[in-house]
mmCIF file of C-alpha atoms in Angstrom:
data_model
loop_
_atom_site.group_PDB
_atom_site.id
_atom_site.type_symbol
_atom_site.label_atom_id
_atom_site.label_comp_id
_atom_site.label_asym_id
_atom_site.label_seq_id
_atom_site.Cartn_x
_atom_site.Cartn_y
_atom_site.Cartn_z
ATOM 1 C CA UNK A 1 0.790 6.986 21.452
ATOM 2 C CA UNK A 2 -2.562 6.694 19.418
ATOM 3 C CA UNK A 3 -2.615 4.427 16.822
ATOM 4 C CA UNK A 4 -2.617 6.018 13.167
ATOM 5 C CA UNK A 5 -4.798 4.070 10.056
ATOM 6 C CA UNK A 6 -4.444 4.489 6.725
ATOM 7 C CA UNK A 7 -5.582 3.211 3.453
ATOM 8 C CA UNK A 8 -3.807 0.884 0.717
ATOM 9 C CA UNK A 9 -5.916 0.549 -2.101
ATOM 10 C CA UNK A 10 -4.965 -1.193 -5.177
ATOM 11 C CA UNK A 11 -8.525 -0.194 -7.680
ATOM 12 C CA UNK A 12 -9.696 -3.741 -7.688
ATOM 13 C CA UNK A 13 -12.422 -4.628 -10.347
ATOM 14 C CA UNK A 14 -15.082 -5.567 -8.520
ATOM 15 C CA UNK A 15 -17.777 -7.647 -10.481
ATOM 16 C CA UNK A 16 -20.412 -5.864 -12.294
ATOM 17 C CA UNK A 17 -17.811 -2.767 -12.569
ATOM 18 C CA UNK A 18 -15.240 -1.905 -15.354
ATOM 19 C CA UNK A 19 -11.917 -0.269 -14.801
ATOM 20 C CA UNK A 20 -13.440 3.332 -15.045
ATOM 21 C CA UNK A 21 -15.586 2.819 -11.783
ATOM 22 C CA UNK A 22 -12.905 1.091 -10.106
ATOM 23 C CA UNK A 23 -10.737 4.019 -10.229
ATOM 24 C CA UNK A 24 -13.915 6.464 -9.050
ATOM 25 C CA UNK A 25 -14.231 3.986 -6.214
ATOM 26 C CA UNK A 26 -10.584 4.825 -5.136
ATOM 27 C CA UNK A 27 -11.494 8.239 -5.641
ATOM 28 C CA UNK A 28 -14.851 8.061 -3.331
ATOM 29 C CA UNK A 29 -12.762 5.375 -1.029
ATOM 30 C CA UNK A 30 -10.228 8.447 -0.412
ATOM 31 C CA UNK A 31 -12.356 10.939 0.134
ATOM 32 C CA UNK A 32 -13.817 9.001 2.441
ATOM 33 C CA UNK A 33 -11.534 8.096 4.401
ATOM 34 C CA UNK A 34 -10.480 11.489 4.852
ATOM 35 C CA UNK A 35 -13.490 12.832 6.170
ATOM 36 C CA UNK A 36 -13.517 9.918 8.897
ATOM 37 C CA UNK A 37 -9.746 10.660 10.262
ATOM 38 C CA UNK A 38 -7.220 7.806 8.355
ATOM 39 C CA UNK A 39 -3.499 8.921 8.148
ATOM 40 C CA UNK A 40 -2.548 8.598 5.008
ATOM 41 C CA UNK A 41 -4.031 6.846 1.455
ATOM 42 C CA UNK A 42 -1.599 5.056 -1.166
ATOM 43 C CA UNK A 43 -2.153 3.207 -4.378
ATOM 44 C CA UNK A 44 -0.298 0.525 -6.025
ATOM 45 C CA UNK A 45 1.463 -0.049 -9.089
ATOM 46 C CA UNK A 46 0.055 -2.929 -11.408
ATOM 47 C CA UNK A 47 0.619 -3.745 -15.101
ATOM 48 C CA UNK A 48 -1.274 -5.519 -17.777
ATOM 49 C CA UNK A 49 -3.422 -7.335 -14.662
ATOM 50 C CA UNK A 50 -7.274 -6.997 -15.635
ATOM 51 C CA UNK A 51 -8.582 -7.135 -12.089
ATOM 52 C CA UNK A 52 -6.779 -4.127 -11.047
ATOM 53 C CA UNK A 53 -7.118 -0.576 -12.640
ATOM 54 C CA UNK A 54 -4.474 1.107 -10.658
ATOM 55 C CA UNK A 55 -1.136 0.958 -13.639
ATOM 56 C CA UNK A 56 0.089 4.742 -12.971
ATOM 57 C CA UNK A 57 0.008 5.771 -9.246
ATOM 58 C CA UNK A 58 1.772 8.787 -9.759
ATOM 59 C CA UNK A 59 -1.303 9.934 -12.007
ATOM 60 C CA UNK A 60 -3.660 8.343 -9.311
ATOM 61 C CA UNK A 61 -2.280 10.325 -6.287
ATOM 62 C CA UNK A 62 -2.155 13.544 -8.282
ATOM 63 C CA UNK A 63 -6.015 13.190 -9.259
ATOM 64 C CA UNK A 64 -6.785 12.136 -5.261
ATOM 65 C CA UNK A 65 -4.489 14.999 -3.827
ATOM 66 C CA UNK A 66 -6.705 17.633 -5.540
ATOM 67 C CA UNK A 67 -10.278 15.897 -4.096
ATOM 68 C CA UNK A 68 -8.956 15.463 -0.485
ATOM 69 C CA UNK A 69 -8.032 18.061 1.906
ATOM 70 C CA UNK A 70 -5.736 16.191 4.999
ATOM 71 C CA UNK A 71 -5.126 12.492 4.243
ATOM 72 C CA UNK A 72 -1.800 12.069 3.735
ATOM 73 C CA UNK A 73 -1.315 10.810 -0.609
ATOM 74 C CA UNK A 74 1.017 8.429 -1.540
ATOM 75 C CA UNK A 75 2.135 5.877 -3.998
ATOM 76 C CA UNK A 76 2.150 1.939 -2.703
ATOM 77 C CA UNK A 77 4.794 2.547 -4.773
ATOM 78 C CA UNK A 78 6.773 3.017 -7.376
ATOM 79 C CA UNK A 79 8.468 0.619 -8.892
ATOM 80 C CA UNK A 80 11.585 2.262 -9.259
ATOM 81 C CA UNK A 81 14.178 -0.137 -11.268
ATOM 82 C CA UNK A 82 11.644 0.615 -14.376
ATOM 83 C CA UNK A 83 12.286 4.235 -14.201
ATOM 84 C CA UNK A 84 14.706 7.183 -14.123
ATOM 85 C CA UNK A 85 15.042 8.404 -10.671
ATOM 86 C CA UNK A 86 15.783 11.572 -11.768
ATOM 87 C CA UNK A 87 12.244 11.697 -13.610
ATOM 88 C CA UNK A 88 10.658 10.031 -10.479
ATOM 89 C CA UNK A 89 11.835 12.953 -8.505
ATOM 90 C CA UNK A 90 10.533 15.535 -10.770
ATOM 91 C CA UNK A 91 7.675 13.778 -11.085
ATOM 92 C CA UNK A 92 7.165 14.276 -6.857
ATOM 93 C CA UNK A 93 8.642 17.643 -6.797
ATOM 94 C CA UNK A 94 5.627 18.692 -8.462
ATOM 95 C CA UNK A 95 2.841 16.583 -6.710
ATOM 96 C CA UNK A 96 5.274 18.063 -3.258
ATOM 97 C CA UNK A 97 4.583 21.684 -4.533
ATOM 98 C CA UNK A 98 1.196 21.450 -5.559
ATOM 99 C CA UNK A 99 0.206 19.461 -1.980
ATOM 100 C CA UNK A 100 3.162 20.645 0.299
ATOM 101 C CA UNK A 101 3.673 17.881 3.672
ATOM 102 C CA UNK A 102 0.513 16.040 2.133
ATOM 103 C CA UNK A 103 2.681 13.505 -0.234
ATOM 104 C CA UNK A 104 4.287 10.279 0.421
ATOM 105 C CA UNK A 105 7.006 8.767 -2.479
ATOM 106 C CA UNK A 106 6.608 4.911 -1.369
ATOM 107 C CA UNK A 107 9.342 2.843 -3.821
ATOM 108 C CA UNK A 108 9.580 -1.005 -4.257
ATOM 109 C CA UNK A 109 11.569 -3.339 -6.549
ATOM 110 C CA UNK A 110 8.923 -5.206 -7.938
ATOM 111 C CA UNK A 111 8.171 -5.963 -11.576
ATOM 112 C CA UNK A 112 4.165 -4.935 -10.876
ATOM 113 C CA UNK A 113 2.933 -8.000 -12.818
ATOM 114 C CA UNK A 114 4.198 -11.280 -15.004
ATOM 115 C CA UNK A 115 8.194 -11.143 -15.655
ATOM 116 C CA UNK A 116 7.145 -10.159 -19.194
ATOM 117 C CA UNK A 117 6.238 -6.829 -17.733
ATOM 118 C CA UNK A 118 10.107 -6.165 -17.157
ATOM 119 C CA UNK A 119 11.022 -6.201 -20.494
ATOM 120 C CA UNK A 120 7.832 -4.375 -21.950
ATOM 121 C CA UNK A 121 8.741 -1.466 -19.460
ATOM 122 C CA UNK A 122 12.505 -1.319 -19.946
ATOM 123 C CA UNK A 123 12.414 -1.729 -23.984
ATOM 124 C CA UNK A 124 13.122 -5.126 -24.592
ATOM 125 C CA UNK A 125 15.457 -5.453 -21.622
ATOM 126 C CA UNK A 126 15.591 -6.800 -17.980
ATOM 127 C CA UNK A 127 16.380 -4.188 -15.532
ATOM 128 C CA UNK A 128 19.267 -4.176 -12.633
ATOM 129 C CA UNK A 129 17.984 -4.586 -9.617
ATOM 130 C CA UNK A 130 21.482 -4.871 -8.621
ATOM 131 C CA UNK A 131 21.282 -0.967 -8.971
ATOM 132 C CA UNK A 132 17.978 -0.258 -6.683
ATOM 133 C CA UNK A 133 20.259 1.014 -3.704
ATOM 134 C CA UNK A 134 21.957 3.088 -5.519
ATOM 135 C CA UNK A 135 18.662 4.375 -7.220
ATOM 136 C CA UNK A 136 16.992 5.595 -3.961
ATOM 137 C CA UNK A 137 20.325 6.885 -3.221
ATOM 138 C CA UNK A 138 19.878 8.768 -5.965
ATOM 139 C CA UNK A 139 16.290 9.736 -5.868
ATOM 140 C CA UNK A 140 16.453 11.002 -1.983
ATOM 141 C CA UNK A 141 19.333 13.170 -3.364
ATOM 142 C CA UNK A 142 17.057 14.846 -6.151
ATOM 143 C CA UNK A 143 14.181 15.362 -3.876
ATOM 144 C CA UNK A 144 16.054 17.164 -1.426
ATOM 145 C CA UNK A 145 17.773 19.982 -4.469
ATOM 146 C CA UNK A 146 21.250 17.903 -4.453
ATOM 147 C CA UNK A 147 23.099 17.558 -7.774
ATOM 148 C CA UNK A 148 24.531 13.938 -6.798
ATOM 149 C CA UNK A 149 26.463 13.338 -10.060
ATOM 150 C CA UNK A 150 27.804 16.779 -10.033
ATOM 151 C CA UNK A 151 25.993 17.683 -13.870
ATOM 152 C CA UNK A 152 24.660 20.733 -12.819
ATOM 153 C CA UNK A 153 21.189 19.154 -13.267
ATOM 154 C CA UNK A 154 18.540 19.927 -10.529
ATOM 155 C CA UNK A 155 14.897 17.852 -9.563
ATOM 156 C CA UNK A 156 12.395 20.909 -10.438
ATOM 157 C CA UNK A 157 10.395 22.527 -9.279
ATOM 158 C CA UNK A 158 12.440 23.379 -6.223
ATOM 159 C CA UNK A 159 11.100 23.993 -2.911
ATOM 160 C CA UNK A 160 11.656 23.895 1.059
ATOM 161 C CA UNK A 161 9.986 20.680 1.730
ATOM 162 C CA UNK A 162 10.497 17.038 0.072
ATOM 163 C CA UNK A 163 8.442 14.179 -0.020
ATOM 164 C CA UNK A 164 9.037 11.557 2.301
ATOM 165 C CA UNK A 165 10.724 8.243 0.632
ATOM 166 C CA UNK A 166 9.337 5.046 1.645
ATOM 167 C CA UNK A 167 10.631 1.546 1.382
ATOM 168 C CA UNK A 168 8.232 -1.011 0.712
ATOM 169 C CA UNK A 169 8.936 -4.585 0.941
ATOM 170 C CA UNK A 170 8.018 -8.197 2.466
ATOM 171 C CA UNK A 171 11.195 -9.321 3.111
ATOM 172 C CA UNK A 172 14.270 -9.171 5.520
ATOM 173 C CA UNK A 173 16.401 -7.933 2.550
ATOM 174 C CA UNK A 174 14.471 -4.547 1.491
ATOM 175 C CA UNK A 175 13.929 -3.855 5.252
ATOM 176 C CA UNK A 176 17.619 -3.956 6.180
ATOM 177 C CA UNK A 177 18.333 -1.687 2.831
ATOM 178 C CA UNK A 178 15.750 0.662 4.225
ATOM 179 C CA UNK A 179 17.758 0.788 7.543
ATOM 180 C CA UNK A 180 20.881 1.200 5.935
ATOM 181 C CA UNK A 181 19.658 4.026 3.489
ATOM 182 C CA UNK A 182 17.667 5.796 6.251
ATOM 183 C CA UNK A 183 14.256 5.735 4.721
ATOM 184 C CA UNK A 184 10.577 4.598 6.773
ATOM 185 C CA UNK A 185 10.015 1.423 6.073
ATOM 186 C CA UNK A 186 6.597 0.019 5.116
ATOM 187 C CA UNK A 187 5.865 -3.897 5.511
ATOM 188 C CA UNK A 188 3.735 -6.200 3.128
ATOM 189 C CA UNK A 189 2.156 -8.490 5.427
ATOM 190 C CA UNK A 190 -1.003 -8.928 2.940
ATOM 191 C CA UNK A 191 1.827 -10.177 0.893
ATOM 192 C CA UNK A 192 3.678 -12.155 3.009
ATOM 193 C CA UNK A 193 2.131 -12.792 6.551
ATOM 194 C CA UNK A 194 5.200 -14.883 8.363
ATOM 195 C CA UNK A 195 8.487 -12.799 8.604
ATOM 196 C CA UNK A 196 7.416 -9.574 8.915
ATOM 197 C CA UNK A 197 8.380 -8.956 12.771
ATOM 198 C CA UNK A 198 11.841 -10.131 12.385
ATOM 199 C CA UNK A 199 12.055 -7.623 9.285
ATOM 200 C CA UNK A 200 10.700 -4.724 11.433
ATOM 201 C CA UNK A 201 13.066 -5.445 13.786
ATOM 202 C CA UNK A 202 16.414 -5.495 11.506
ATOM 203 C CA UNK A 203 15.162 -2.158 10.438
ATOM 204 C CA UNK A 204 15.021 -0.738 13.532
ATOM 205 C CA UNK A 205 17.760 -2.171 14.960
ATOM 206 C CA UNK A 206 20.480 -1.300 12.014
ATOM 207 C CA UNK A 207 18.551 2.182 11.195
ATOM 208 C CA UNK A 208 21.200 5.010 10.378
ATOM 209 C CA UNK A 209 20.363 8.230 9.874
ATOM 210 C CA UNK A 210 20.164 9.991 6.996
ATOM 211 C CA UNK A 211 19.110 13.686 5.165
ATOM 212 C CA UNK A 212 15.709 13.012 4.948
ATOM 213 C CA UNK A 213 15.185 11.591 9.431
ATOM 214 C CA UNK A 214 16.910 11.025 11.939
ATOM 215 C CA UNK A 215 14.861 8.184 13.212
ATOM 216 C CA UNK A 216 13.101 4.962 12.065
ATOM 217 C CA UNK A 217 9.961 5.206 11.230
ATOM 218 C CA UNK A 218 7.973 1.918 10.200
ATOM 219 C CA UNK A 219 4.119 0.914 9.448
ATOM 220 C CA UNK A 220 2.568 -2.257 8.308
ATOM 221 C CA UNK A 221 -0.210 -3.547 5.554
ATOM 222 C CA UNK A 222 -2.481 -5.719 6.151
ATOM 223 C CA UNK A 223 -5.994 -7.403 4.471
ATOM 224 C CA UNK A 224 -8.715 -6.211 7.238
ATOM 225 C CA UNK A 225 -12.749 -6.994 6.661
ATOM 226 C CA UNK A 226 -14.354 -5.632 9.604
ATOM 227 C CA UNK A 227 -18.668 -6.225 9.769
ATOM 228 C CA UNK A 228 -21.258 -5.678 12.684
ATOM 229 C CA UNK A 229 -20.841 -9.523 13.400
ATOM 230 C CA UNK A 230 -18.148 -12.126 12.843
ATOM 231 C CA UNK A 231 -20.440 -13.797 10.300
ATOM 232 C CA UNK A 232 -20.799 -11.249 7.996
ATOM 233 C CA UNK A 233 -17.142 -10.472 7.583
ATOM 234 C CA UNK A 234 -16.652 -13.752 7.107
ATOM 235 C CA UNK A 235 -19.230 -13.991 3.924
ATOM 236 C CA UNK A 236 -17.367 -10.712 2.971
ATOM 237 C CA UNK A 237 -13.867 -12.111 3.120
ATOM 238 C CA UNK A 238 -14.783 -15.389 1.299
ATOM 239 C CA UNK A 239 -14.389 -13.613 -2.090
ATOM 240 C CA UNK A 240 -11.173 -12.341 -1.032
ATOM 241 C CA UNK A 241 -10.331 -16.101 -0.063
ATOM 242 C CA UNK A 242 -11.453 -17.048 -3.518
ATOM 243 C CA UNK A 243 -9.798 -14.183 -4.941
ATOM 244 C CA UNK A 244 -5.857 -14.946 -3.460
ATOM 245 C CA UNK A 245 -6.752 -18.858 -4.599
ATOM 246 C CA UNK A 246 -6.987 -17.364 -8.109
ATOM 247 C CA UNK A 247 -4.032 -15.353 -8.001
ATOM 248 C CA UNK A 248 -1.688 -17.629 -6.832
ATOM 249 C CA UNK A 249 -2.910 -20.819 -9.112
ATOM 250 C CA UNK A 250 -2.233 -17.919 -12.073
ATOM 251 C CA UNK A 251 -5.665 -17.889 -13.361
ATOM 252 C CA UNK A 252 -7.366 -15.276 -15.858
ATOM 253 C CA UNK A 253 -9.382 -13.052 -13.798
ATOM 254 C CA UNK A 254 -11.017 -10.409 -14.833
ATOM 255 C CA UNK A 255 -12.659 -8.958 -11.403
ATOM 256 C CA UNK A 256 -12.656 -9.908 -8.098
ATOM 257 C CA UNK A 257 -15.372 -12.453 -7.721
ATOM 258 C CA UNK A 258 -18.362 -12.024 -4.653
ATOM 259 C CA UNK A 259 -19.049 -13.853 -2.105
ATOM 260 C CA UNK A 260 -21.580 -15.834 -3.481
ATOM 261 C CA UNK A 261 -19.763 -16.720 -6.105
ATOM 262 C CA UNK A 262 -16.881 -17.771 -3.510
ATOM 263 C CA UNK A 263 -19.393 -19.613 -1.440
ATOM 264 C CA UNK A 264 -20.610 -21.979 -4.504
ATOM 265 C CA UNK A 265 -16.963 -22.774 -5.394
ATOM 266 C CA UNK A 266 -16.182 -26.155 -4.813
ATOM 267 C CA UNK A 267 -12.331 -26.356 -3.174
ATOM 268 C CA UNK A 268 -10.295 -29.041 -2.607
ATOM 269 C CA UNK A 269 -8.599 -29.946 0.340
ATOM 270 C CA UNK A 270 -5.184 -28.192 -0.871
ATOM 271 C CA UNK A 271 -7.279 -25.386 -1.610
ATOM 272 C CA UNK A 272 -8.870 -25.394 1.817
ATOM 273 C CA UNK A 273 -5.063 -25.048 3.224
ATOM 274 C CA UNK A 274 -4.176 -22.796 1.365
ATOM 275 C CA UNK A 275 -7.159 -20.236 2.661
ATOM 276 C CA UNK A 276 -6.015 -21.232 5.764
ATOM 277 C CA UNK A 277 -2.779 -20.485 5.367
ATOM 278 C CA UNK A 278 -3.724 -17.082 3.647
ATOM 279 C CA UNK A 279 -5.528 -16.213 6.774
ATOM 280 C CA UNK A 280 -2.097 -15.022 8.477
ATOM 281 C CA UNK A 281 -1.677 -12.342 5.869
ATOM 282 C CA UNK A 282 -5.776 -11.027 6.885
ATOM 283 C CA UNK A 283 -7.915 -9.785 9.749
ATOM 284 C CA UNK A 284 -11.810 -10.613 9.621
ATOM 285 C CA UNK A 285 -14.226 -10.013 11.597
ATOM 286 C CA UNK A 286 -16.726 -7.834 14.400
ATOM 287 C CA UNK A 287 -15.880 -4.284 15.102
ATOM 288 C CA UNK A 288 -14.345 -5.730 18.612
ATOM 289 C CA UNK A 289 -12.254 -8.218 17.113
ATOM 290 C CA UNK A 290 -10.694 -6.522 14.453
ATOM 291 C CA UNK A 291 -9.590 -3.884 16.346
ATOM 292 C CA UNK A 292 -7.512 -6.125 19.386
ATOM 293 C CA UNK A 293 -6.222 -7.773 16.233
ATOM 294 C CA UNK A 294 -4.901 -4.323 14.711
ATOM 295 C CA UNK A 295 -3.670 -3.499 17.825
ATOM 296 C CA UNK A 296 -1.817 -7.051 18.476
ATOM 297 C CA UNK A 297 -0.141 -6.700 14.858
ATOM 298 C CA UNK A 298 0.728 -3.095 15.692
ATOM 299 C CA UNK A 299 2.366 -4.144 18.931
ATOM 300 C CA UNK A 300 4.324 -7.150 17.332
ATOM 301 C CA UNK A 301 5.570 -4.881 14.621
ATOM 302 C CA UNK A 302 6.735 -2.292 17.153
ATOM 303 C CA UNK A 303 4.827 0.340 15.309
ATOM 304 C CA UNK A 304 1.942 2.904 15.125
ATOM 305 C CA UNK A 305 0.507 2.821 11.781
ATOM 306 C CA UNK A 306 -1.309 -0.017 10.378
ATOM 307 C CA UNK A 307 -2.533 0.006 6.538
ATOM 308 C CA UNK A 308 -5.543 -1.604 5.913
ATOM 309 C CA UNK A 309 -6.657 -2.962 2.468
ATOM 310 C CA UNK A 310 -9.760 -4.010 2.185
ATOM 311 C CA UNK A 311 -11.282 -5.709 -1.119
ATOM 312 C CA UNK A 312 -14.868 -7.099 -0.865
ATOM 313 C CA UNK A 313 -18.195 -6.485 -2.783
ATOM 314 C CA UNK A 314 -20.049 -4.985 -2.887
ATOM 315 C CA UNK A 315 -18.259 -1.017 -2.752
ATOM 316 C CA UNK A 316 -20.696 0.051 -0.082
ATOM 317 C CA UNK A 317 -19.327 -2.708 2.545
ATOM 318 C CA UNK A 318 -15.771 -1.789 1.390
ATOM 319 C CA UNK A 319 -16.753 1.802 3.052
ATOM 320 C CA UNK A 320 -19.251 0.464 6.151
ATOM 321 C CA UNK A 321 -15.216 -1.774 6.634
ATOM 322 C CA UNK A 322 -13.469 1.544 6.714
ATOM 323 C CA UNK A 323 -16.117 3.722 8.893
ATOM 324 C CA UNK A 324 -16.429 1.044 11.499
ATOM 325 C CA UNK A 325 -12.292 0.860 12.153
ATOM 326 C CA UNK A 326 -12.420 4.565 12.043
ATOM 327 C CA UNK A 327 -15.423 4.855 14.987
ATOM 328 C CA UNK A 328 -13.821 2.035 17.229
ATOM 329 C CA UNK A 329 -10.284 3.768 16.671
ATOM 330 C CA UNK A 330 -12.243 7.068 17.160
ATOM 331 C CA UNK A 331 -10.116 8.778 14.346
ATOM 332 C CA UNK A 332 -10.513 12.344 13.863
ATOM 333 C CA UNK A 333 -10.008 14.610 10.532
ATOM 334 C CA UNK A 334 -7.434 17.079 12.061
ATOM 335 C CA UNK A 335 -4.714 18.493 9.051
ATOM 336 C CA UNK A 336 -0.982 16.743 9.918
ATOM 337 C CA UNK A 337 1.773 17.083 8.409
ATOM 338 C CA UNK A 338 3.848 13.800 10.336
ATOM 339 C CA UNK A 339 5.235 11.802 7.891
#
C-alpha cells in the first residue's frame, strides 16, 4: 500500500514575523502542500502561547478549506472537554457541507496551554475530563443526525456524509478509548517519542466497531526536517532543538528562534541530553534518510500515514522540507475522499 503524508501545522511565529504572517504561512504551507500530493492538512489548538498563532482551528480549517481544492482539512484538534459537543458538531456539520469528504474532526483532551487556560475557557471552573468518553460519544452521535438524549434537538445543517472523528493522543490511555469508541486514532510522537508503538497496537488490537467504520484506522505525527544534505537539516533543526529546550524549561518565548541564534546558545550538559533525548520524537536529515526513517516509523506503527510537522526558519526551507518528502514519496494531487 503507498504510503500517505500529510501536514500538522501548529502557525509557529517564526522570528522576524508577527502572528498575522504566521497564519498566511499556514495558509501558503496548505496550499502548498496540496498542489504537491499530501493527504490531509490539520492545525492545532493553542491558547494564550505567543509563539503560536493557531487559538481557533475550527476558524483556521474553514479559511484553508476554501483556498485548497483536494487536501484533506482538519483540526489537530479540538479540545473537546472546553466545549459543547453539541456546538462542536454544528460547528463541523457546516465546514462537512460546505467541503463534503474533504474534512477531518480530530478531538483531544488537552487544556491547549498553562492549567490557567482551563478555567479561563470553562468560566472560572475546571472541566471533567472524567466526561471526555462520553463527550465523543456524544459528538459522533450529532454528526451522524442522531438525537442521543432523545430532546428532539438535531446537529444542523443535515446531510448524507459526516466528518470523520479522530482521536488524538500520546498515550496508551486515549488510544485504548479510541479503540473502544471506534474512532481512527492519531499518535503524538512529536509529543511523546517512546510509547507510541505499544499504543498503536492496543488500538488495533481492542478496536470495535462502531457507526462511523468498521475498521481501525491509525496515523502518526512526527517532527521531520528534510535538506539536500545531512548538514543542512541539521543547522535547520538546531532551532527546533533550541526551541523544545525553551518549552519545556517554561520560558517566555515569543517566536521560534533560528538557527543561528540556536547555534550561539551556550547549553549545558543537561541541556545537551535533553536534545538528545528530544531527538526520538524528530527525523532530520538528506532526502534519502528521511524517507527510510518515515518509512521505519510507519512500519513500527503498523500504519500508512505519517504527519509531518516541520518548524524551521526561515518559511522558504519549511516548504523546500515539504517538496523534497513529496518528490522522494512521489506524491501526486489526485481528489480522495479516504478518510
Amino acid at each position: 500500500m503507498k504510503m500517505k503524508l500529510s501536514v500538522l501545522d501548529q502557525s509557529p511565529i517564526l522570528t522576524g514575523t508577527d502572528p498575522k504572517e504566521a497564519l498566511q504561512q499556514t495558509t501558503d504551507l496548505a496550499k502548498w502542500t496540496d498542489k504537491l500530493g499530501y493527504h490531509r492538512f490539520w492545525v492545532s489548538e493553542h491558547h494564550s502561547t505567543s509563539s503560536l498563532a493557531g487559538s481557533a482551528p475550527e476558524i483556521l480549517a474553514a479559511h484553508l478549506a476554501a483556498h485548497t481544492e483536494n487536501i484533506r482539512i482538519g483540526t489537530g484538534g479540538v479540545l473537546l472537554p472546553h466545549y459543547s459537543s453539541y456546538k462542536v458538531a454544528e460547528a463541523f456539520r457546516v465546514l462537512e457541507t460546505l467541503h463534503p469528504d474533504r474534512i477531518d474532526l480530530g478531538v483531544g483532551r488537552a487544556p491547549g496551554g498553562m492549567p490557567n487556560i482551563n478555567l479561563a475557557l470553562n468560566r472560572g471552573k475546571l472541566p471533567s475530563i472524567e466526561d471526555y468518553p462520553s463527550q465523543v460519544e456524544e459528538l459522533m452521535a450529532y454528526l451522524h443526525g442522531q438525537d442521543p438524549h432523545g430532546m428532539d434537538i438535531y446537529a444542523t445543517p443535515k446531510g448524507e456524509t459526516a466528518p470523520p472523528v479522530w482521536m488524538l493522543g500520546s498515550s496508551g490511555t486515549s488510544a485504548r478509548l479510541a479503540a473502544d469508541l471506534g474512532v481512527s486514532y492519531s499518535f503524538a510522537h512529536f509529543i511523546n517519542g517512546r510509547g507510541g508503538i505499544r499504543a498503536m497496537d492496543r488500538y488495533q488490537d481492542h478496536f470495535t466497531t462502531s457507526m462511523q467504520q468498521s475498521n481501525p484506522n491509525g496515523n502518526v505525527s512526527v517532527f521531520v526536517v528534510c535538506a539536500e544534505t545531512d548538514e543542512y537539516a541539521e543547522y535547520l533543526a538546531s532551532s527546533l532543538d533550541l526551541a523544545l529546550l525553551q518549552i519545556e524549561q517554561g520560558g517566555k518565548r515569543t517566536h521560534f528562534p533560528t538557527p543561528d541564534e540556536a547555534l550561539s546558545h551556550k547549553y549545558t550538559i543537561f541541556e545537551e541530553e535533553r536534545i538528545q533525548e528530544n531527538r526520538n520524537r524528530m527525523i532530520v536529515g538528506s532526502v534519502e534518510k528521511v524517507k527510510e526513517e518515515i518509512e521505519q516509523l510507519a512500519e513500527s506503527y503498523n500504519v500508512d500515514e505519517v504527519i509531518v510537522n516541520t518548524i524551521v526558519t526561515p518559511f522558504e526551507d519549511r516548504l523546500r522540507s515539504y517538496e523534497l518528502l513529496a518528490d522522494a514519496f512521489q506524491l501526486s494531487h489526485s481528489k480522495t475522499t479516504m478518510t
